[in-house]
Short mmCIF file of C-alpha atoms in Angstrom, two decimals:
data_model
loop_
_atom_site.label_atom_id
_atom_site.label_comp_id
_atom_site.label_asym_id
_atom_site.label_seq_id
_atom_site.Cartn_x
_atom_site.Cartn_y
_atom_site.Cartn_z
CA PHE A 1 22.56 17.53 16.20
CA ALA A 2 25.68 15.37 16.52
CA ILE A 3 29.26 16.04 15.46
CA ALA A 4 31.23 13.01 14.32
CA PRO A 5 34.87 12.72 13.19
CA GLY A 6 34.21 10.37 10.26
CA THR A 7 33.08 11.19 6.74
CA VAL A 8 29.45 11.02 5.66
CA HIS A 9 28.68 11.54 2.00
CA ALA A 10 25.97 14.14 1.43
CA ALA A 11 25.03 17.02 -0.85
CA ASP A 12 27.21 20.13 -0.77
CA THR A 13 24.27 22.46 -0.04
CA GLY A 14 21.16 22.50 2.08
CA ALA A 15 17.89 24.40 2.06
CA ILE A 16 16.95 26.87 4.78
CA THR A 17 13.92 29.12 5.29
CA VAL A 18 13.64 31.90 7.83
CA ASP A 19 9.97 32.23 8.73
CA GLY A 20 8.00 34.71 10.81
CA THR A 21 7.43 38.46 10.75
CA VAL A 22 10.31 39.82 12.84
CA ALA A 23 12.20 41.24 9.87
CA THR A 24 12.10 40.98 6.09
CA ARG A 25 15.80 40.21 5.63
CA TYR A 26 18.48 38.31 7.50
CA ASP A 27 22.25 37.92 7.32
CA ALA A 28 23.69 34.43 7.57
CA TYR A 29 27.34 33.93 8.65
CA ARG A 30 28.92 30.51 8.21
CA LEU A 31 31.02 29.53 11.23
CA PHE A 32 31.97 26.01 10.13
CA SER A 33 32.01 24.17 6.85
CA ALA A 34 30.92 20.56 7.24
CA THR A 35 29.45 17.52 5.59
CA VAL A 36 25.93 17.22 6.94
CA ALA A 37 23.53 14.31 6.74
CA ASP A 38 20.33 13.24 8.51
CA ASP A 39 20.35 10.45 11.06
CA ASP A 40 16.71 9.41 10.79
CA ASP A 41 16.99 6.84 13.56
CA ALA A 42 18.28 9.37 16.07
CA GLY A 43 16.13 12.19 14.69
CA GLN A 44 19.04 14.55 14.31
CA LYS A 45 21.66 15.83 11.88
CA ILE A 46 25.23 14.61 11.85
CA ALA A 47 28.10 16.96 10.95
CA THR A 48 31.46 15.58 9.92
CA ASP A 49 34.67 16.98 8.42
CA VAL A 50 34.14 20.20 10.37
CA THR A 51 36.46 23.06 9.38
CA TRP A 52 36.49 26.81 9.97
CA ALA A 53 34.60 28.79 7.33
CA ASN A 54 37.52 31.26 7.01
CA ASP A 55 40.33 32.85 9.00
CA THR A 56 38.27 35.90 10.04
CA VAL A 57 35.62 33.69 11.60
CA ARG A 58 38.22 31.42 13.20
CA GLN A 59 40.12 34.23 14.89
CA THR A 60 36.99 36.06 16.01
CA ALA A 61 35.10 33.01 17.25
CA LEU A 62 38.08 31.56 19.14
CA SER A 63 38.60 34.86 20.96
CA VAL A 64 34.98 34.88 22.14
CA LEU A 65 34.87 31.15 22.97
CA HIS A 66 38.15 31.21 24.89
CA ASP A 67 36.81 34.04 27.03
CA ALA A 68 33.68 31.95 27.62
CA GLY A 69 35.58 28.91 28.90
CA LEU A 70 36.88 27.00 25.88
CA ASP A 71 40.39 25.69 26.67
CA SER A 72 42.90 28.28 25.47
CA SER A 73 44.94 25.59 23.70
CA THR A 74 41.94 24.59 21.58
CA SER A 75 41.97 25.92 18.03
CA THR A 76 40.51 23.32 15.68
CA ALA A 77 37.03 23.69 14.27
CA GLN A 78 36.15 20.14 15.38
CA GLU A 79 37.01 20.85 19.02
CA ALA A 80 35.30 24.26 19.02
CA ALA A 81 32.14 22.82 17.46
CA GLU A 82 32.02 19.99 20.00
CA TRP A 83 32.37 22.50 22.85
CA MET A 84 29.62 24.70 21.41
CA ASN A 85 27.37 21.66 21.00
CA ALA A 86 27.63 20.69 24.68
CA ASP A 87 24.49 21.22 26.72
CA GLY A 88 24.13 24.62 28.36
CA LEU A 89 27.27 26.25 27.03
CA MET A 90 25.95 28.28 24.10
CA THR A 91 23.56 30.50 26.01
CA THR A 92 21.57 33.24 24.28
CA THR A 93 23.93 35.79 25.80
CA LEU A 94 27.02 34.01 24.47
CA THR A 95 25.44 33.51 21.05
CA ALA A 96 24.70 37.24 20.87
CA LYS A 97 28.26 38.10 21.97
CA LEU A 98 29.62 35.83 19.24
CA ALA A 99 27.32 37.40 16.66
CA ARG A 100 28.36 40.93 17.64
CA ALA A 101 32.01 40.01 17.29
CA ILE A 102 31.51 38.28 13.93
CA VAL A 103 29.60 41.25 12.50
CA LYS A 104 32.11 43.78 13.86
CA ALA A 105 34.99 41.80 12.34
CA GLY A 106 33.47 42.30 8.88
CA ALA A 107 32.87 38.62 8.13
CA VAL A 108 31.15 37.96 4.80
CA SER A 109 27.46 37.12 5.09
CA VAL A 110 24.77 35.72 2.82
CA ALA A 111 21.48 37.65 2.58
CA LEU A 112 18.28 35.72 3.27
CA ASN A 113 14.77 37.00 2.54
CA ALA A 114 12.14 36.09 5.10
CA GLY A 115 9.76 33.40 3.89
CA THR A 116 11.95 32.48 0.89
CA THR A 117 13.85 29.20 0.79
CA ALA A 118 17.57 29.59 0.06
CA GLU A 119 20.34 27.12 -0.70
CA LEU A 120 23.44 27.51 1.48
CA PRO A 121 26.69 25.53 1.58
CA CYS A 122 26.48 22.86 4.26
CA GLY A 123 27.72 23.82 7.68
CA TYR A 124 27.05 25.59 10.92
CA TRP A 125 25.44 29.03 10.33
CA LEU A 126 24.75 32.01 12.56
CA ILE A 127 21.64 33.94 11.47
CA VAL A 128 20.89 37.53 12.54
CA ALA A 129 18.19 39.96 11.49
CA ASP A 130 19.27 42.74 9.15
CA ASP A 131 18.79 45.88 11.27
CA GLU A 132 17.87 47.95 8.22
CA ALA A 133 14.98 45.56 7.53
CA ILE A 134 13.42 46.08 10.97
CA SER A 135 10.66 48.66 10.73
CA GLN A 136 8.27 50.39 13.12
CA ASN A 137 6.94 48.20 15.92
CA GLU A 138 9.26 45.31 15.01
CA ALA A 139 12.35 44.03 16.77
CA GLY A 140 15.24 41.81 15.80
CA THR A 141 15.42 38.47 17.54
CA ALA A 142 18.36 36.91 19.34
CA PRO A 143 20.82 35.37 16.86
CA ILE A 144 20.00 31.80 15.81
CA MET A 145 22.38 28.87 15.24
CA ALA A 146 21.40 26.48 12.43
CA LEU A 147 23.02 23.37 10.98
CA VAL A 148 22.32 23.43 7.23
CA GLY A 149 22.43 20.27 5.11
CA GLY A 150 20.40 17.13 4.66
CA ALA A 151 16.69 17.78 5.03
CA ALA A 152 15.47 21.35 4.62
CA VAL A 153 15.71 23.55 7.73
CA THR A 154 13.15 26.12 8.86
CA VAL A 155 13.88 28.59 11.66
CA LYS A 156 11.25 30.83 13.20
CA PRO A 157 12.64 33.89 14.99
CA LYS A 158 10.40 35.30 17.68
CA ALA A 159 10.59 38.76 19.15
CA ALA A 160 8.40 40.89 21.37
CA THR A 161 8.31 44.67 21.13
CA PRO A 162 7.99 47.37 23.82
CA LYS A 163 4.74 49.31 24.29
CA VAL A 164 4.12 52.92 25.26
CA GLN A 165 1.19 54.77 26.82
CA LYS A 166 0.45 58.36 27.77
CA HIS A 167 -1.81 59.65 30.55
CA VAL A 168 -2.61 62.98 32.19
CA LEU A 169 -3.44 63.60 35.85
CA GLU A 170 -7.01 64.67 36.65
CA ASP A 171 -6.89 66.74 39.82
CA SER A 172 -10.48 66.13 40.89
CA THR A 173 -9.94 62.37 41.19
CA ALA A 174 -6.15 62.15 41.58
CA ALA A 175 -6.30 59.55 38.80
CA TRP A 176 -4.29 59.17 35.61
CA GLY A 177 -6.44 59.01 32.48
CA LYS A 178 -6.57 59.78 28.78
CA ALA A 179 -8.13 63.21 29.42
CA ALA A 180 -8.14 65.86 32.15
CA ASP A 181 -9.49 69.36 32.74
CA ALA A 182 -7.30 72.20 33.97
CA THR A 183 -7.13 75.92 34.47
CA VAL A 184 -4.67 77.74 32.22
CA GLY A 185 -1.30 78.11 33.93
CA ASP A 186 -1.97 75.54 36.65
CA ASP A 187 0.44 72.65 37.09
CA LEU A 188 -0.61 69.81 34.80
CA TYR A 189 1.16 66.48 35.10
CA TRP A 190 1.65 63.97 32.31
CA ARG A 191 2.87 60.39 32.54
CA LEU A 192 4.74 58.40 29.90
CA SER A 193 4.76 54.65 30.48
CA ALA A 194 6.86 52.07 28.63
CA THR A 195 6.73 48.29 28.95
CA VAL A 196 9.81 46.31 27.92
CA PRO A 197 8.81 42.67 27.33
CA ALA A 198 10.30 39.74 29.22
CA GLY A 199 12.80 37.38 27.64
CA LEU A 200 15.23 39.87 26.05
CA THR A 201 18.29 37.88 27.09
CA ALA A 202 20.53 38.67 24.11
CA TYR A 203 21.18 42.34 24.97
CA ASP A 204 24.23 43.53 26.86
CA THR A 205 22.74 47.04 27.18
CA TYR A 206 19.20 48.32 26.63
CA ALA A 207 18.05 51.94 26.54
CA VAL A 208 14.75 53.49 25.46
CA GLN A 209 13.81 57.01 24.44
CA PHE A 210 10.44 58.74 24.79
CA VAL A 211 9.72 61.17 21.94
CA ASP A 212 6.98 63.57 22.99
CA THR A 213 5.12 66.10 20.84
CA MET A 214 2.95 68.65 22.64
CA SER A 215 0.28 70.68 20.89
CA ALA A 216 0.78 74.44 20.65
CA GLY A 217 -1.60 75.02 23.56
CA LEU A 218 0.74 73.39 26.08
CA ASP A 219 3.58 75.26 27.78
CA PRO A 220 6.92 73.37 27.60
CA SER A 221 8.85 75.71 29.90
CA LYS A 222 8.57 73.47 32.99
CA VAL A 223 9.22 70.13 31.30
CA ALA A 224 12.97 69.79 31.79
CA ALA A 225 13.05 70.96 35.41
CA SER A 226 10.10 68.81 36.47
CA MET A 227 11.04 65.60 34.64
CA ARG A 228 11.39 62.50 36.83
CA VAL A 229 12.06 59.01 35.47
CA TYR A 230 11.54 55.70 37.28
CA VAL A 231 12.09 52.01 36.50
CA ALA A 232 10.70 48.79 37.96
CA ALA A 233 11.52 45.17 37.20
CA GLY A 234 8.94 42.98 35.47
CA ALA A 235 6.71 43.57 32.48
CA ASP A 236 3.56 42.93 34.51
CA GLY A 237 2.07 45.34 37.00
CA GLY A 238 0.90 48.92 36.99
CA PHE A 239 2.63 52.24 36.45
CA ASP A 240 1.98 53.94 39.79
CA ALA A 241 5.60 54.94 40.23
CA VAL A 242 4.61 57.96 42.34
CA GLN A 243 1.61 59.06 44.34
CA ALA A 244 -0.74 61.75 43.05
CA GLY A 245 -2.85 64.09 45.14
CA LYS A 246 -6.14 65.90 44.58
CA ASP A 247 -4.19 69.16 44.57
CA GLY A 248 -3.34 68.27 40.98
CA ARG A 249 0.29 67.52 41.76
CA ALA A 250 2.31 64.34 41.28
CA GLY A 251 4.80 63.36 43.95
CA THR A 252 8.46 62.64 43.33
CA GLU A 253 9.18 59.92 45.91
CA PRO A 254 9.21 56.53 44.14
CA ALA A 255 6.69 53.93 45.24
CA LYS A 256 7.76 50.52 46.53
CA GLY A 257 9.53 48.52 43.82
CA TRP A 258 10.40 51.59 41.76
CA THR A 259 13.81 53.23 41.39
CA ASP A 260 14.40 56.88 40.50
CA ILE A 261 16.81 56.92 37.53
CA THR A 262 16.40 60.58 36.59
CA ALA A 263 20.11 61.23 37.09
CA GLN A 264 20.95 58.62 34.43
CA CYS A 265 18.52 60.07 31.89
CA ALA A 266 18.80 62.93 29.40
CA THR A 267 15.90 65.28 28.62
CA LYS A 268 16.13 67.61 25.63
CA VAL A 269 13.36 70.13 24.88
CA ALA A 270 13.12 71.80 21.46
CA ALA A 271 11.73 75.27 20.86
CA ASP A 272 8.58 73.83 19.28
CA GLY A 273 7.70 71.87 22.42
CA THR A 274 8.90 68.51 21.13
CA PHE A 275 11.18 66.81 23.59
CA THR A 276 13.00 63.53 24.16
CA VAL A 277 13.77 61.60 27.33
CA ARG A 278 16.49 58.99 26.92
CA THR A 279 17.22 56.50 29.66
CA GLY A 280 20.57 55.10 30.58
CA ASP A 281 21.17 51.35 30.46
CA LEU A 282 18.07 49.71 31.96
CA ILE A 283 19.91 46.42 32.52
CA ALA A 284 22.39 48.17 34.80
CA ALA A 285 19.63 50.21 36.46
CA LEU A 286 17.79 47.02 37.43
CA GLY A 287 20.91 45.40 38.83
CA GLY A 288 21.85 43.05 36.01
CA ALA A 289 20.68 40.73 33.27
CA ASP A 290 18.82 38.34 35.58
CA ALA A 291 16.37 41.04 36.69
CA PHE A 292 16.04 42.46 33.16
CA THR A 293 15.07 39.03 31.80
CA ALA A 294 11.67 39.47 33.47
CA GLY A 295 11.10 42.68 31.52
CA ALA A 296 10.85 46.22 32.79
CA ARG A 297 8.51 49.18 33.19
CA VAL A 298 9.71 52.75 32.73
CA VAL A 299 7.71 55.81 33.80
CA ALA A 300 8.47 59.47 33.10
CA VAL A 301 6.42 62.18 34.85
CA TYR A 302 6.58 65.90 34.01
CA ASN A 303 4.67 69.17 34.32
CA ALA A 304 3.32 70.92 31.19
CA PRO A 305 0.55 73.47 31.95
CA LEU A 306 -1.97 74.78 29.48
CA GLY A 307 -0.77 78.02 27.87
CA ALA A 308 -2.69 81.19 27.16
CA ASN A 309 -3.13 80.19 23.50
CA CYS A 310 -4.65 76.78 24.26
CA ASN A 311 -7.85 75.51 22.70
CA ARG A 312 -10.99 76.04 24.79
CA GLY A 313 -13.92 73.66 24.89
CA ALA A 314 -14.41 70.08 23.80
CA THR A 315 -14.03 70.45 20.02
CA LYS A 316 -10.24 70.15 19.79
CA GLY A 317 -8.74 70.00 23.23
CA ASN A 318 -4.96 70.09 23.65
CA PRO A 319 -3.46 66.72 22.75
CA ASN A 320 -0.06 65.46 23.82
CA GLU A 321 1.46 62.58 21.85
CA VAL A 322 4.34 60.18 22.48
CA TYR A 323 6.10 57.26 20.84
CA LEU A 324 8.96 55.13 22.12
CA ARG A 325 12.29 54.48 20.43
CA TYR A 326 13.86 51.13 21.32
CA PRO A 327 16.85 49.11 20.04
CA ARG A 328 16.31 47.45 16.68
CA SER A 329 18.08 44.27 17.72
CA PRO A 330 20.71 42.91 20.13
CA LEU A 331 23.35 43.82 17.52
CA ALA A 332 22.24 47.42 16.97
CA ASP A 333 24.53 50.32 17.89
CA GLN A 334 22.71 52.25 20.61
CA SER A 335 25.09 55.22 20.65
CA GLY A 336 22.92 57.23 18.22
CA ASP A 337 19.40 57.20 16.79
CA ALA A 338 20.18 54.89 13.85
CA GLY A 339 20.17 51.78 16.04
CA PHE A 340 16.59 52.35 17.14
CA THR A 341 13.14 51.80 15.70
CA HIS A 342 9.91 52.91 17.37
CA THR A 343 6.40 52.05 18.52
CA PRO A 344 3.14 53.52 17.23
CA SER A 345 2.10 56.73 19.00
CA ASP A 346 -0.24 57.13 21.94
CA ASP A 347 -1.77 60.34 23.27
CA ALA A 348 -3.75 62.04 26.02
CA THR A 349 -5.62 65.34 25.93
CA ALA A 350 -6.11 68.29 28.27
CA TYR A 351 -9.25 70.44 28.14
CA THR A 352 -10.17 73.81 29.55
CA TRP A 353 -13.44 75.68 29.58
CA GLY A 354 -15.13 79.07 29.52
CA LEU A 355 -17.91 80.42 31.76
CA SER A 356 -20.14 83.41 31.06
CA LEU A 357 -21.91 85.13 33.96
CA ILE A 358 -24.49 87.94 33.78
CA LYS A 359 -25.38 90.05 36.81
CA ARG A 360 -29.02 91.21 36.62
CA SER A 361 -31.17 93.57 38.66
CA SER A 362 -33.57 91.90 41.06
CA SER A 363 -36.23 94.52 40.27
CA ASP A 364 -36.36 94.60 36.47
CA ASP A 365 -33.95 91.79 35.47
CA LYS A 366 -31.79 94.20 33.47
CA PRO A 367 -28.01 93.57 33.29
CA LEU A 368 -26.09 95.51 35.90
CA ALA A 369 -22.81 97.17 34.92
CA SER A 370 -19.93 97.75 37.37
CA ALA A 371 -21.14 95.17 39.86
CA LYS A 372 -18.41 93.63 42.02
CA LEU A 373 -18.31 89.84 42.08
CA ARG A 374 -16.13 87.51 44.08
CA ILE A 375 -15.67 84.27 42.07
CA ILE A 376 -14.03 81.42 44.01
CA ASP A 377 -12.82 78.14 42.50
CA ASP A 378 -12.75 74.76 44.24
CA ARG A 379 -9.18 75.39 45.43
CA GLY A 380 -10.27 78.52 47.30
CA ARG A 381 -8.64 80.93 44.84
CA ILE A 382 -10.37 84.16 43.82
CA LEU A 383 -10.52 85.57 40.28
CA THR A 384 -8.83 88.95 39.85
CA THR A 385 -9.48 91.75 37.36
CA ASP A 386 -6.50 90.70 35.21
CA GLY A 387 -7.92 87.20 34.80
CA SER A 388 -5.53 85.46 37.17
CA TRP A 389 -6.44 83.53 40.32
CA SER A 390 -5.31 84.86 43.70
CA THR A 391 -5.44 83.92 47.38
CA ASP A 392 -6.13 87.57 48.24
CA ALA A 393 -9.48 87.59 50.09
CA ASP A 394 -10.16 91.14 48.87
CA ALA A 395 -9.88 90.27 45.16
CA TYR A 396 -12.90 90.74 42.91
CA VAL A 397 -13.97 91.38 39.33
CA ILE A 398 -16.32 94.01 37.92
CA THR A 399 -19.10 93.36 35.41
CA GLY A 400 -18.95 95.11 32.07
CA ALA A 401 -21.48 97.50 30.54
CA ASP A 402 -23.65 94.55 29.56
CA GLY A 403 -23.43 93.00 33.01
CA HIS A 404 -21.12 90.24 31.79
CA VAL A 405 -18.09 88.57 33.36
CA GLU A 406 -16.28 86.07 31.17
CA LEU A 407 -14.14 83.32 32.63
CA SER A 408 -11.84 81.76 30.06
CA GLY A 409 -9.51 78.80 30.41
CA VAL A 410 -10.84 77.35 33.65
CA ASP A 411 -10.95 73.87 35.09
CA ALA A 412 -14.15 71.86 35.29
CA GLY A 413 -15.45 72.00 38.85
CA VAL A 414 -17.54 73.96 41.33
CA TYR A 415 -17.36 77.78 41.39
CA THR A 416 -18.84 79.99 44.08
CA VAL A 417 -20.05 83.46 43.10
CA GLU A 418 -20.65 86.16 45.74
#
């Protein structure tokens, strides 16, 4: 649009519609009052008689604009509007900074409902999503500048939301998947993966929080000590932040392109096994806003073995579920939980099995009681009489009166019986 010093006669109000599905409500803050008309030949709007909307806006906006390069002697609305209208000056980052300052100063806003046309006094408006109207799997867009007056105006905010996934490490293949088998008590590694979309240029800080709920069959005692968190620039690419071996263990050394940010993260484990992992500022972790603009991937890896009370067999398994909290909008307060919304949940499941052996006589096929058996798993461990697995070569188990030996809570794999 163009800003002219003369007077153009036009209506006192203009129509505006906020379209899209980012949020259901918006707050509109008028920066400048103006007379606005359409210049059909130039295909733009012309604003004249530009004045500050009110003293709060004037003081707040001038403080932000002076810091951004507007001459410190400039104070009129006409001059400020002309500076803001110059090519390349009102970046998304500066617009967001202005919006944060305007909101914090307590400037009066007008509520707009998404998809509903509203009449606003003519002028230059700053439109932000109402954080309380941003629900699960939605995100507030960067603030939008709109010149209202003349022909009706439609703005279409666009926003992308983070995604989260959960996987568990299968020791037999050293691969992360949605399911794995394990022996009770053995190390069992889980991976939480978050993708932050590209193009989030309006944020000055950005943190995410994994919220993990383990089923009762999983042991949370090793979670906090084993937790490692990594970040990589870019929304595209995989989540192989660390190497995994066929010994069922995940490494801790970050792969190329990944940075260990565990020291900047906070892990809190509740008594019921629910825990949270909150990152520090991802923008700072990646080295600045330029890198963060391409998006980010965050990976958290931890150890949560199957416990003695876990489900056996394929009927239920032992699921582990996660969702991701992320900032509602560039204006949201990230100091507590209120400034965050969250993704849908994702899960992975661990299974364990039972094995029943019967020792029989070679002469009459009757079960043999008190027979000594050496049962060896595919890691070379030997089953002991108390049900644990040992590296003691002399370990064995004894069959019961019915010739039975029951193995409970064991990994899928190959077992040798001597």
